[in-house]
């Protein structure tokens, strides 16, 4: 995730970074500019369609379609941001429950070995959930605590935490009331995992996604046909700018609808995992 000062807005105009859509769209913008120039030349110089009222009236159609495509892109962007924000709330809940569970365990447990073991397992859940969502679990950091025998590693970590809590209850190190309180916190781990999997595994419907891309493509490709008589060869940069705006909104929506990756605009999962580990160890150790 990119850290920035939102008050320094003037610097954003001249700043380019790897997440900027201009870099990704630059080859397509060059191709569209060549297409627009060739089409403008043919209409103005070769075909001589400047007196054709049918071609001129295409600009009216583009005005209506531009309003429609703007509404579609607003809905698309809002839907993608809702997924990004929902992922942020779930990981915020994971941070909070890790701290709350650690604080309660620090008050309940007197045995240092029990506290040390759980201080390793609780942050391990966050790290394995991050790897699970990215389909890249680091087995080296798990092997010394948990035997990997299943595909869903976060469930194994939650099972070890819950099993250790119940074992402490059998050893009369925590009471039944304390067990109930701790179990509620452990349930939140699985709830967060399920919510993140729902976001990860439920993309925007395929037909809707394809329709927007086709709509943008045909809208931009037909712009020079009607606008060339109003703007002349200036229609080339105008069409490229329209493409940049519409396609950038679609690219941004694609990037943030899966907030658990390692792109520049994704959630800072590495930072949150490190914070969980630091805070849990401060509390339990």
GROMACS .gro file of C-alpha atoms in nm:
model
  285
    1UNK     CA    1   0.000   0.000   0.000
    2UNK     CA    2   0.125   0.348  -0.088
    3UNK     CA    3   0.173   0.588   0.203
    4UNK     CA    4   0.119   0.951   0.108
    5UNK     CA    5   0.010   1.289   0.239
    6UNK     CA    6  -0.337   1.366   0.095
    7UNK     CA    7  -0.286   1.740   0.155
    8UNK     CA    8   0.000   1.763  -0.096
    9UNK     CA    9  -0.234   1.733  -0.390
   10UNK     CA   10  -0.031   1.948  -0.628
   11UNK     CA   11   0.256   1.698  -0.633
   12UNK     CA   12   0.021   1.421  -0.750
   13UNK     CA   13  -0.015   1.588  -1.089
   14UNK     CA   14   0.351   1.535  -1.179
   15UNK     CA   15   0.410   1.215  -0.983
   16UNK     CA   16   0.422   0.877  -1.155
   17UNK     CA   17   0.456   0.546  -0.975
   18UNK     CA   18   0.419   0.183  -1.061
   19UNK     CA   19   0.049   0.185  -0.974
   20UNK     CA   20  -0.027   0.473  -1.209
   21UNK     CA   21  -0.262   0.368  -1.487
   22UNK     CA   22  -0.080   0.589  -1.739
   23UNK     CA   23   0.206   0.339  -1.756
   24UNK     CA   24  -0.027   0.047  -1.819
   25UNK     CA   25  -0.239   0.228  -2.075
   26UNK     CA   26   0.042   0.400  -2.265
   27UNK     CA   27   0.073   0.137  -2.547
   28UNK     CA   28  -0.304   0.134  -2.592
   29UNK     CA   29  -0.314   0.516  -2.595
   30UNK     CA   30  -0.051   0.523  -2.872
   31UNK     CA   31  -0.252   0.272  -3.076
   32UNK     CA   32  -0.576   0.467  -3.030
   33UNK     CA   33  -0.405   0.795  -3.125
   34UNK     CA   34  -0.283   0.638  -3.452
   35UNK     CA   35  -0.629   0.496  -3.515
   36UNK     CA   36  -0.790   0.837  -3.450
   37UNK     CA   37  -0.546   1.018  -3.677
   38UNK     CA   38  -0.597   0.773  -3.966
   39UNK     CA   39  -0.976   0.789  -3.929
   40UNK     CA   40  -0.973   1.171  -3.910
   41UNK     CA   41  -0.756   1.190  -4.222
   42UNK     CA   42  -0.984   0.957  -4.417
   43UNK     CA   43  -1.298   1.146  -4.317
   44UNK     CA   44  -1.162   1.495  -4.375
   45UNK     CA   45  -0.931   1.448  -4.672
   46UNK     CA   46  -1.022   1.129  -4.852
   47UNK     CA   47  -1.390   1.049  -4.802
   48UNK     CA   48  -1.498   1.415  -4.768
   49UNK     CA   49  -1.782   1.338  -4.527
   50UNK     CA   50  -1.784   1.687  -4.377
   51UNK     CA   51  -2.129   1.765  -4.524
   52UNK     CA   52  -2.287   1.438  -4.416
   53UNK     CA   53  -2.556   1.511  -4.154
   54UNK     CA   54  -2.580   1.142  -4.054
   55UNK     CA   55  -2.217   1.124  -3.947
   56UNK     CA   56  -2.235   1.459  -3.768
   57UNK     CA   57  -2.533   1.343  -3.561
   58UNK     CA   58  -2.323   1.060  -3.413
   59UNK     CA   59  -2.196   1.312  -3.156
   60UNK     CA   60  -2.546   1.324  -3.007
   61UNK     CA   61  -2.539   0.950  -2.959
   62UNK     CA   62  -2.200   0.973  -2.786
   63UNK     CA   63  -2.336   1.235  -2.545
   64UNK     CA   64  -2.609   0.997  -2.431
   65UNK     CA   65  -2.382   0.694  -2.418
   66UNK     CA   66  -2.119   0.892  -2.227
   67UNK     CA   67  -2.369   0.955  -1.949
   68UNK     CA   68  -2.465   0.586  -1.938
   69UNK     CA   69  -2.106   0.461  -1.927
   70UNK     CA   70  -2.026   0.712  -1.652
   71UNK     CA   71  -2.302   0.565  -1.434
   72UNK     CA   72  -2.175   0.213  -1.500
   73UNK     CA   73  -1.818   0.307  -1.405
   74UNK     CA   74  -1.934   0.482  -1.086
   75UNK     CA   75  -2.118   0.167  -0.982
   76UNK     CA   76  -1.817  -0.047  -1.077
   77UNK     CA   77  -1.574   0.167  -0.877
   78UNK     CA   78  -1.801   0.184  -0.572
   79UNK     CA   79  -1.847  -0.193  -0.573
   80UNK     CA   80  -1.472  -0.251  -0.591
   81UNK     CA   81  -1.405  -0.001  -0.309
   82UNK     CA   82  -1.669  -0.169  -0.091
   83UNK     CA   83  -1.475  -0.494  -0.125
   84UNK     CA   84  -1.148  -0.315  -0.040
   85UNK     CA   85  -1.298  -0.147   0.266
   86UNK     CA   86  -1.466  -0.469   0.381
   87UNK     CA   87  -1.126  -0.642   0.366
   88UNK     CA   88  -0.973  -0.360   0.570
   89UNK     CA   89  -1.244  -0.391   0.835
   90UNK     CA   90  -1.193  -0.766   0.862
   91UNK     CA   91  -0.819  -0.731   0.910
   92UNK     CA   92  -0.881  -0.454   1.161
   93UNK     CA   93  -1.102  -0.698   1.350
   94UNK     CA   94  -0.820  -0.955   1.336
   95UNK     CA   95  -0.576  -0.703   1.486
   96UNK     CA   96  -0.820  -0.618   1.766
   97UNK     CA   97  -0.910  -0.975   1.855
   98UNK     CA   98  -0.541  -1.073   1.862
   99UNK     CA   99  -0.474  -0.798   2.115
  100UNK     CA  100  -0.784  -0.873   2.321
  101UNK     CA  101  -0.708  -1.244   2.334
  102UNK     CA  102  -0.349  -1.173   2.437
  103UNK     CA  103  -0.456  -0.933   2.714
  104UNK     CA  104  -0.697  -1.190   2.859
  105UNK     CA  105  -0.442  -1.469   2.839
  106UNK     CA  106  -0.183  -1.249   3.009
  107UNK     CA  107  -0.424  -1.202   3.299
  108UNK     CA  108  -0.538  -1.564   3.319
  109UNK     CA  109  -0.212  -1.755   3.274
  110UNK     CA  110   0.074  -1.769   3.520
  111UNK     CA  111   0.286  -2.033   3.348
  112UNK     CA  112   0.543  -1.858   3.127
  113UNK     CA  113   0.572  -2.154   2.888
  114UNK     CA  114   0.200  -2.141   2.810
  115UNK     CA  115   0.213  -1.769   2.745
  116UNK     CA  116   0.522  -1.808   2.526
  117UNK     CA  117   0.362  -2.081   2.314
  118UNK     CA  118   0.044  -1.881   2.255
  119UNK     CA  119   0.245  -1.567   2.182
  120UNK     CA  120   0.384  -1.753   1.882
  121UNK     CA  121   0.057  -1.910   1.766
  122UNK     CA  122  -0.157  -1.595   1.765
  123UNK     CA  123   0.066  -1.393   1.527
  124UNK     CA  124   0.119  -1.708   1.321
  125UNK     CA  125  -0.253  -1.712   1.243
  126UNK     CA  126  -0.232  -1.367   1.083
  127UNK     CA  127   0.074  -1.462   0.877
  128UNK     CA  128  -0.079  -1.787   0.754
  129UNK     CA  129  -0.407  -1.613   0.670
  130UNK     CA  130  -0.210  -1.360   0.463
  131UNK     CA  131  -0.035  -1.645   0.281
  132UNK     CA  132  -0.362  -1.834   0.242
  133UNK     CA  133  -0.527  -1.536   0.073
  134UNK     CA  134  -0.225  -1.490  -0.152
  135UNK     CA  135  -0.195  -1.866  -0.216
  136UNK     CA  136   0.161  -1.848  -0.086
  137UNK     CA  137   0.197  -1.989   0.266
  138UNK     CA  138   0.554  -1.996   0.400
  139UNK     CA  139   0.589  -2.347   0.542
  140UNK     CA  140   0.925  -2.270   0.707
  141UNK     CA  141   0.770  -2.043   0.970
  142UNK     CA  142   0.506  -2.305   1.056
  143UNK     CA  143   0.698  -2.633   1.071
  144UNK     CA  144   0.845  -2.572   1.417
  145UNK     CA  145   0.499  -2.524   1.574
  146UNK     CA  146   0.244  -2.706   1.359
  147UNK     CA  147   0.264  -3.015   1.140
  148UNK     CA  148   0.132  -2.933   0.793
  149UNK     CA  149  -0.104  -3.212   0.692
  150UNK     CA  150  -0.394  -3.020   0.535
  151UNK     CA  151  -0.442  -2.748   0.277
  152UNK     CA  152  -0.621  -2.493   0.497
  153UNK     CA  153  -0.334  -2.379   0.720
  154UNK     CA  154  -0.524  -2.102   0.910
  155UNK     CA  155  -0.775  -2.361   1.030
  156UNK     CA  156  -0.488  -2.570   1.168
  157UNK     CA  157  -0.350  -2.273   1.360
  158UNK     CA  158  -0.694  -2.191   1.501
  159UNK     CA  159  -0.732  -2.557   1.596
  160UNK     CA  160  -0.398  -2.549   1.783
  161UNK     CA  161  -0.494  -2.232   1.969
  162UNK     CA  162  -0.833  -2.372   2.065
  163UNK     CA  163  -0.682  -2.707   2.161
  164UNK     CA  164  -0.427  -2.541   2.388
  165UNK     CA  165  -0.701  -2.336   2.556
  166UNK     CA  166  -0.909  -2.647   2.626
  167UNK     CA  167  -0.600  -2.826   2.752
  168UNK     CA  168  -0.536  -2.542   2.995
  169UNK     CA  169  -0.894  -2.577   3.116
  170UNK     CA  170  -0.847  -2.949   3.176
  171UNK     CA  171  -0.533  -2.868   3.375
  172UNK     CA  172  -0.739  -2.622   3.583
  173UNK     CA  173  -0.519  -2.332   3.478
  174UNK     CA  174  -0.826  -2.142   3.356
  175UNK     CA  175  -1.184  -2.160   3.481
  176UNK     CA  176  -1.494  -2.254   3.284
  177UNK     CA  177  -1.604  -1.889   3.273
  178UNK     CA  178  -1.266  -1.788   3.137
  179UNK     CA  179  -1.286  -2.068   2.879
  180UNK     CA  180  -1.616  -1.932   2.747
  181UNK     CA  181  -1.471  -1.581   2.719
  182UNK     CA  182  -1.161  -1.702   2.536
  183UNK     CA  183  -1.362  -1.925   2.301
  184UNK     CA  184  -1.563  -1.625   2.180
  185UNK     CA  185  -1.241  -1.449   2.080
  186UNK     CA  186  -1.111  -1.759   1.902
  187UNK     CA  187  -1.434  -1.779   1.702
  188UNK     CA  188  -1.360  -1.435   1.559
  189UNK     CA  189  -1.046  -1.573   1.391
  190UNK     CA  190  -1.254  -1.812   1.182
  191UNK     CA  191  -1.517  -1.546   1.112
  192UNK     CA  192  -1.250  -1.311   0.975
  193UNK     CA  193  -1.102  -1.589   0.762
  194UNK     CA  194  -1.442  -1.676   0.617
  195UNK     CA  195  -1.520  -1.313   0.535
  196UNK     CA  196  -1.184  -1.266   0.361
  197UNK     CA  197  -1.233  -1.587   0.162
  198UNK     CA  198  -1.575  -1.461   0.054
  199UNK     CA  199  -1.419  -1.141  -0.081
  200UNK     CA  200  -1.132  -1.329  -0.243
  201UNK     CA  201  -1.336  -1.603  -0.408
  202UNK     CA  202  -1.637  -1.400  -0.523
  203UNK     CA  203  -1.528  -1.169  -0.806
  204UNK     CA  204  -1.747  -0.929  -1.000
  205UNK     CA  205  -1.979  -1.132  -1.230
  206UNK     CA  206  -1.804  -1.219  -1.556
  207UNK     CA  207  -2.076  -1.089  -1.789
  208UNK     CA  208  -2.087  -0.751  -1.614
  209UNK     CA  209  -1.709  -0.716  -1.625
  210UNK     CA  210  -1.689  -0.806  -1.994
  211UNK     CA  211  -1.978  -0.577  -2.085
  212UNK     CA  212  -1.809  -0.270  -1.936
  213UNK     CA  213  -1.484  -0.339  -2.121
  214UNK     CA  214  -1.668  -0.386  -2.452
  215UNK     CA  215  -1.873  -0.073  -2.390
  216UNK     CA  216  -1.560   0.137  -2.327
  217UNK     CA  217  -1.385  -0.007  -2.634
  218UNK     CA  218  -1.665   0.054  -2.884
  219UNK     CA  219  -1.745   0.394  -2.735
  220UNK     CA  220  -1.386   0.515  -2.776
  221UNK     CA  221  -1.344   0.357  -3.119
  222UNK     CA  222  -1.650   0.538  -3.256
  223UNK     CA  223  -1.573   0.878  -3.102
  224UNK     CA  224  -1.359   1.009  -3.393
  225UNK     CA  225  -1.634   0.929  -3.646
  226UNK     CA  226  -1.871   1.195  -3.517
  227UNK     CA  227  -1.637   1.437  -3.339
  228UNK     CA  228  -1.384   1.486  -3.617
  229UNK     CA  229  -1.603   1.747  -3.789
  230UNK     CA  230  -1.626   1.956  -3.472
  231UNK     CA  231  -1.264   1.934  -3.359
  232UNK     CA  232  -1.071   1.841  -3.671
  233UNK     CA  233  -0.739   1.673  -3.598
  234UNK     CA  234  -0.768   1.782  -3.234
  235UNK     CA  235  -1.003   1.486  -3.199
  236UNK     CA  236  -0.694   1.264  -3.161
  237UNK     CA  237  -0.580   1.392  -2.816
  238UNK     CA  238  -0.944   1.424  -2.707
  239UNK     CA  239  -1.016   1.058  -2.781
  240UNK     CA  240  -0.693   0.950  -2.610
  241UNK     CA  241  -0.788   1.151  -2.300
  242UNK     CA  242  -1.138   0.997  -2.289
  243UNK     CA  243  -0.982   0.651  -2.319
  244UNK     CA  244  -0.739   0.732  -2.036
  245UNK     CA  245  -1.017   0.844  -1.801
  246UNK     CA  246  -1.259   0.558  -1.864
  247UNK     CA  247  -1.000   0.280  -1.884
  248UNK     CA  248  -0.820   0.410  -1.573
  249UNK     CA  249  -1.137   0.384  -1.367
  250UNK     CA  250  -1.181   0.025  -1.483
  251UNK     CA  251  -0.818  -0.064  -1.405
  252UNK     CA  252  -0.839   0.091  -1.058
  253UNK     CA  253  -1.156  -0.107  -0.987
  254UNK     CA  254  -0.988  -0.428  -1.103
  255UNK     CA  255  -0.691  -0.368  -0.875
  256UNK     CA  256  -0.875  -0.288  -0.552
  257UNK     CA  257  -1.153  -0.547  -0.583
  258UNK     CA  258  -0.901  -0.806  -0.459
  259UNK     CA  259  -0.739  -0.619  -0.166
  260UNK     CA  260  -0.525  -0.905  -0.034
  261UNK     CA  261  -0.254  -0.911  -0.300
  262UNK     CA  262   0.080  -0.733  -0.314
  263UNK     CA  263  -0.011  -0.451  -0.554
  264UNK     CA  264   0.060  -0.091  -0.463
  265UNK     CA  265  -0.304  -0.016  -0.375
  266UNK     CA  266  -0.373  -0.339  -0.187
  267UNK     CA  267  -0.401  -0.363   0.190
  268UNK     CA  268  -0.074  -0.346   0.389
  269UNK     CA  269  -0.106  -0.702   0.519
  270UNK     CA  270   0.269  -0.734   0.587
  271UNK     CA  271   0.261  -0.428   0.813
  272UNK     CA  272  -0.049  -0.550   0.998
  273UNK     CA  273   0.103  -0.894   1.052
  274UNK     CA  274   0.418  -0.735   1.195
  275UNK     CA  275   0.212  -0.512   1.423
  276UNK     CA  276   0.013  -0.810   1.552
  277UNK     CA  277   0.333  -1.000   1.628
  278UNK     CA  278   0.489  -0.702   1.802
  279UNK     CA  279   0.185  -0.623   2.017
  280UNK     CA  280   0.112  -0.984   2.112
  281UNK     CA  281   0.471  -1.046   2.222
  282UNK     CA  282   0.473  -0.721   2.421
  283UNK     CA  283   0.161  -0.835   2.607
  284UNK     CA  284   0.239  -1.203   2.666
  285UNK     CA  285   0.616  -1.186   2.708
   0.00000   0.00000   0.00000
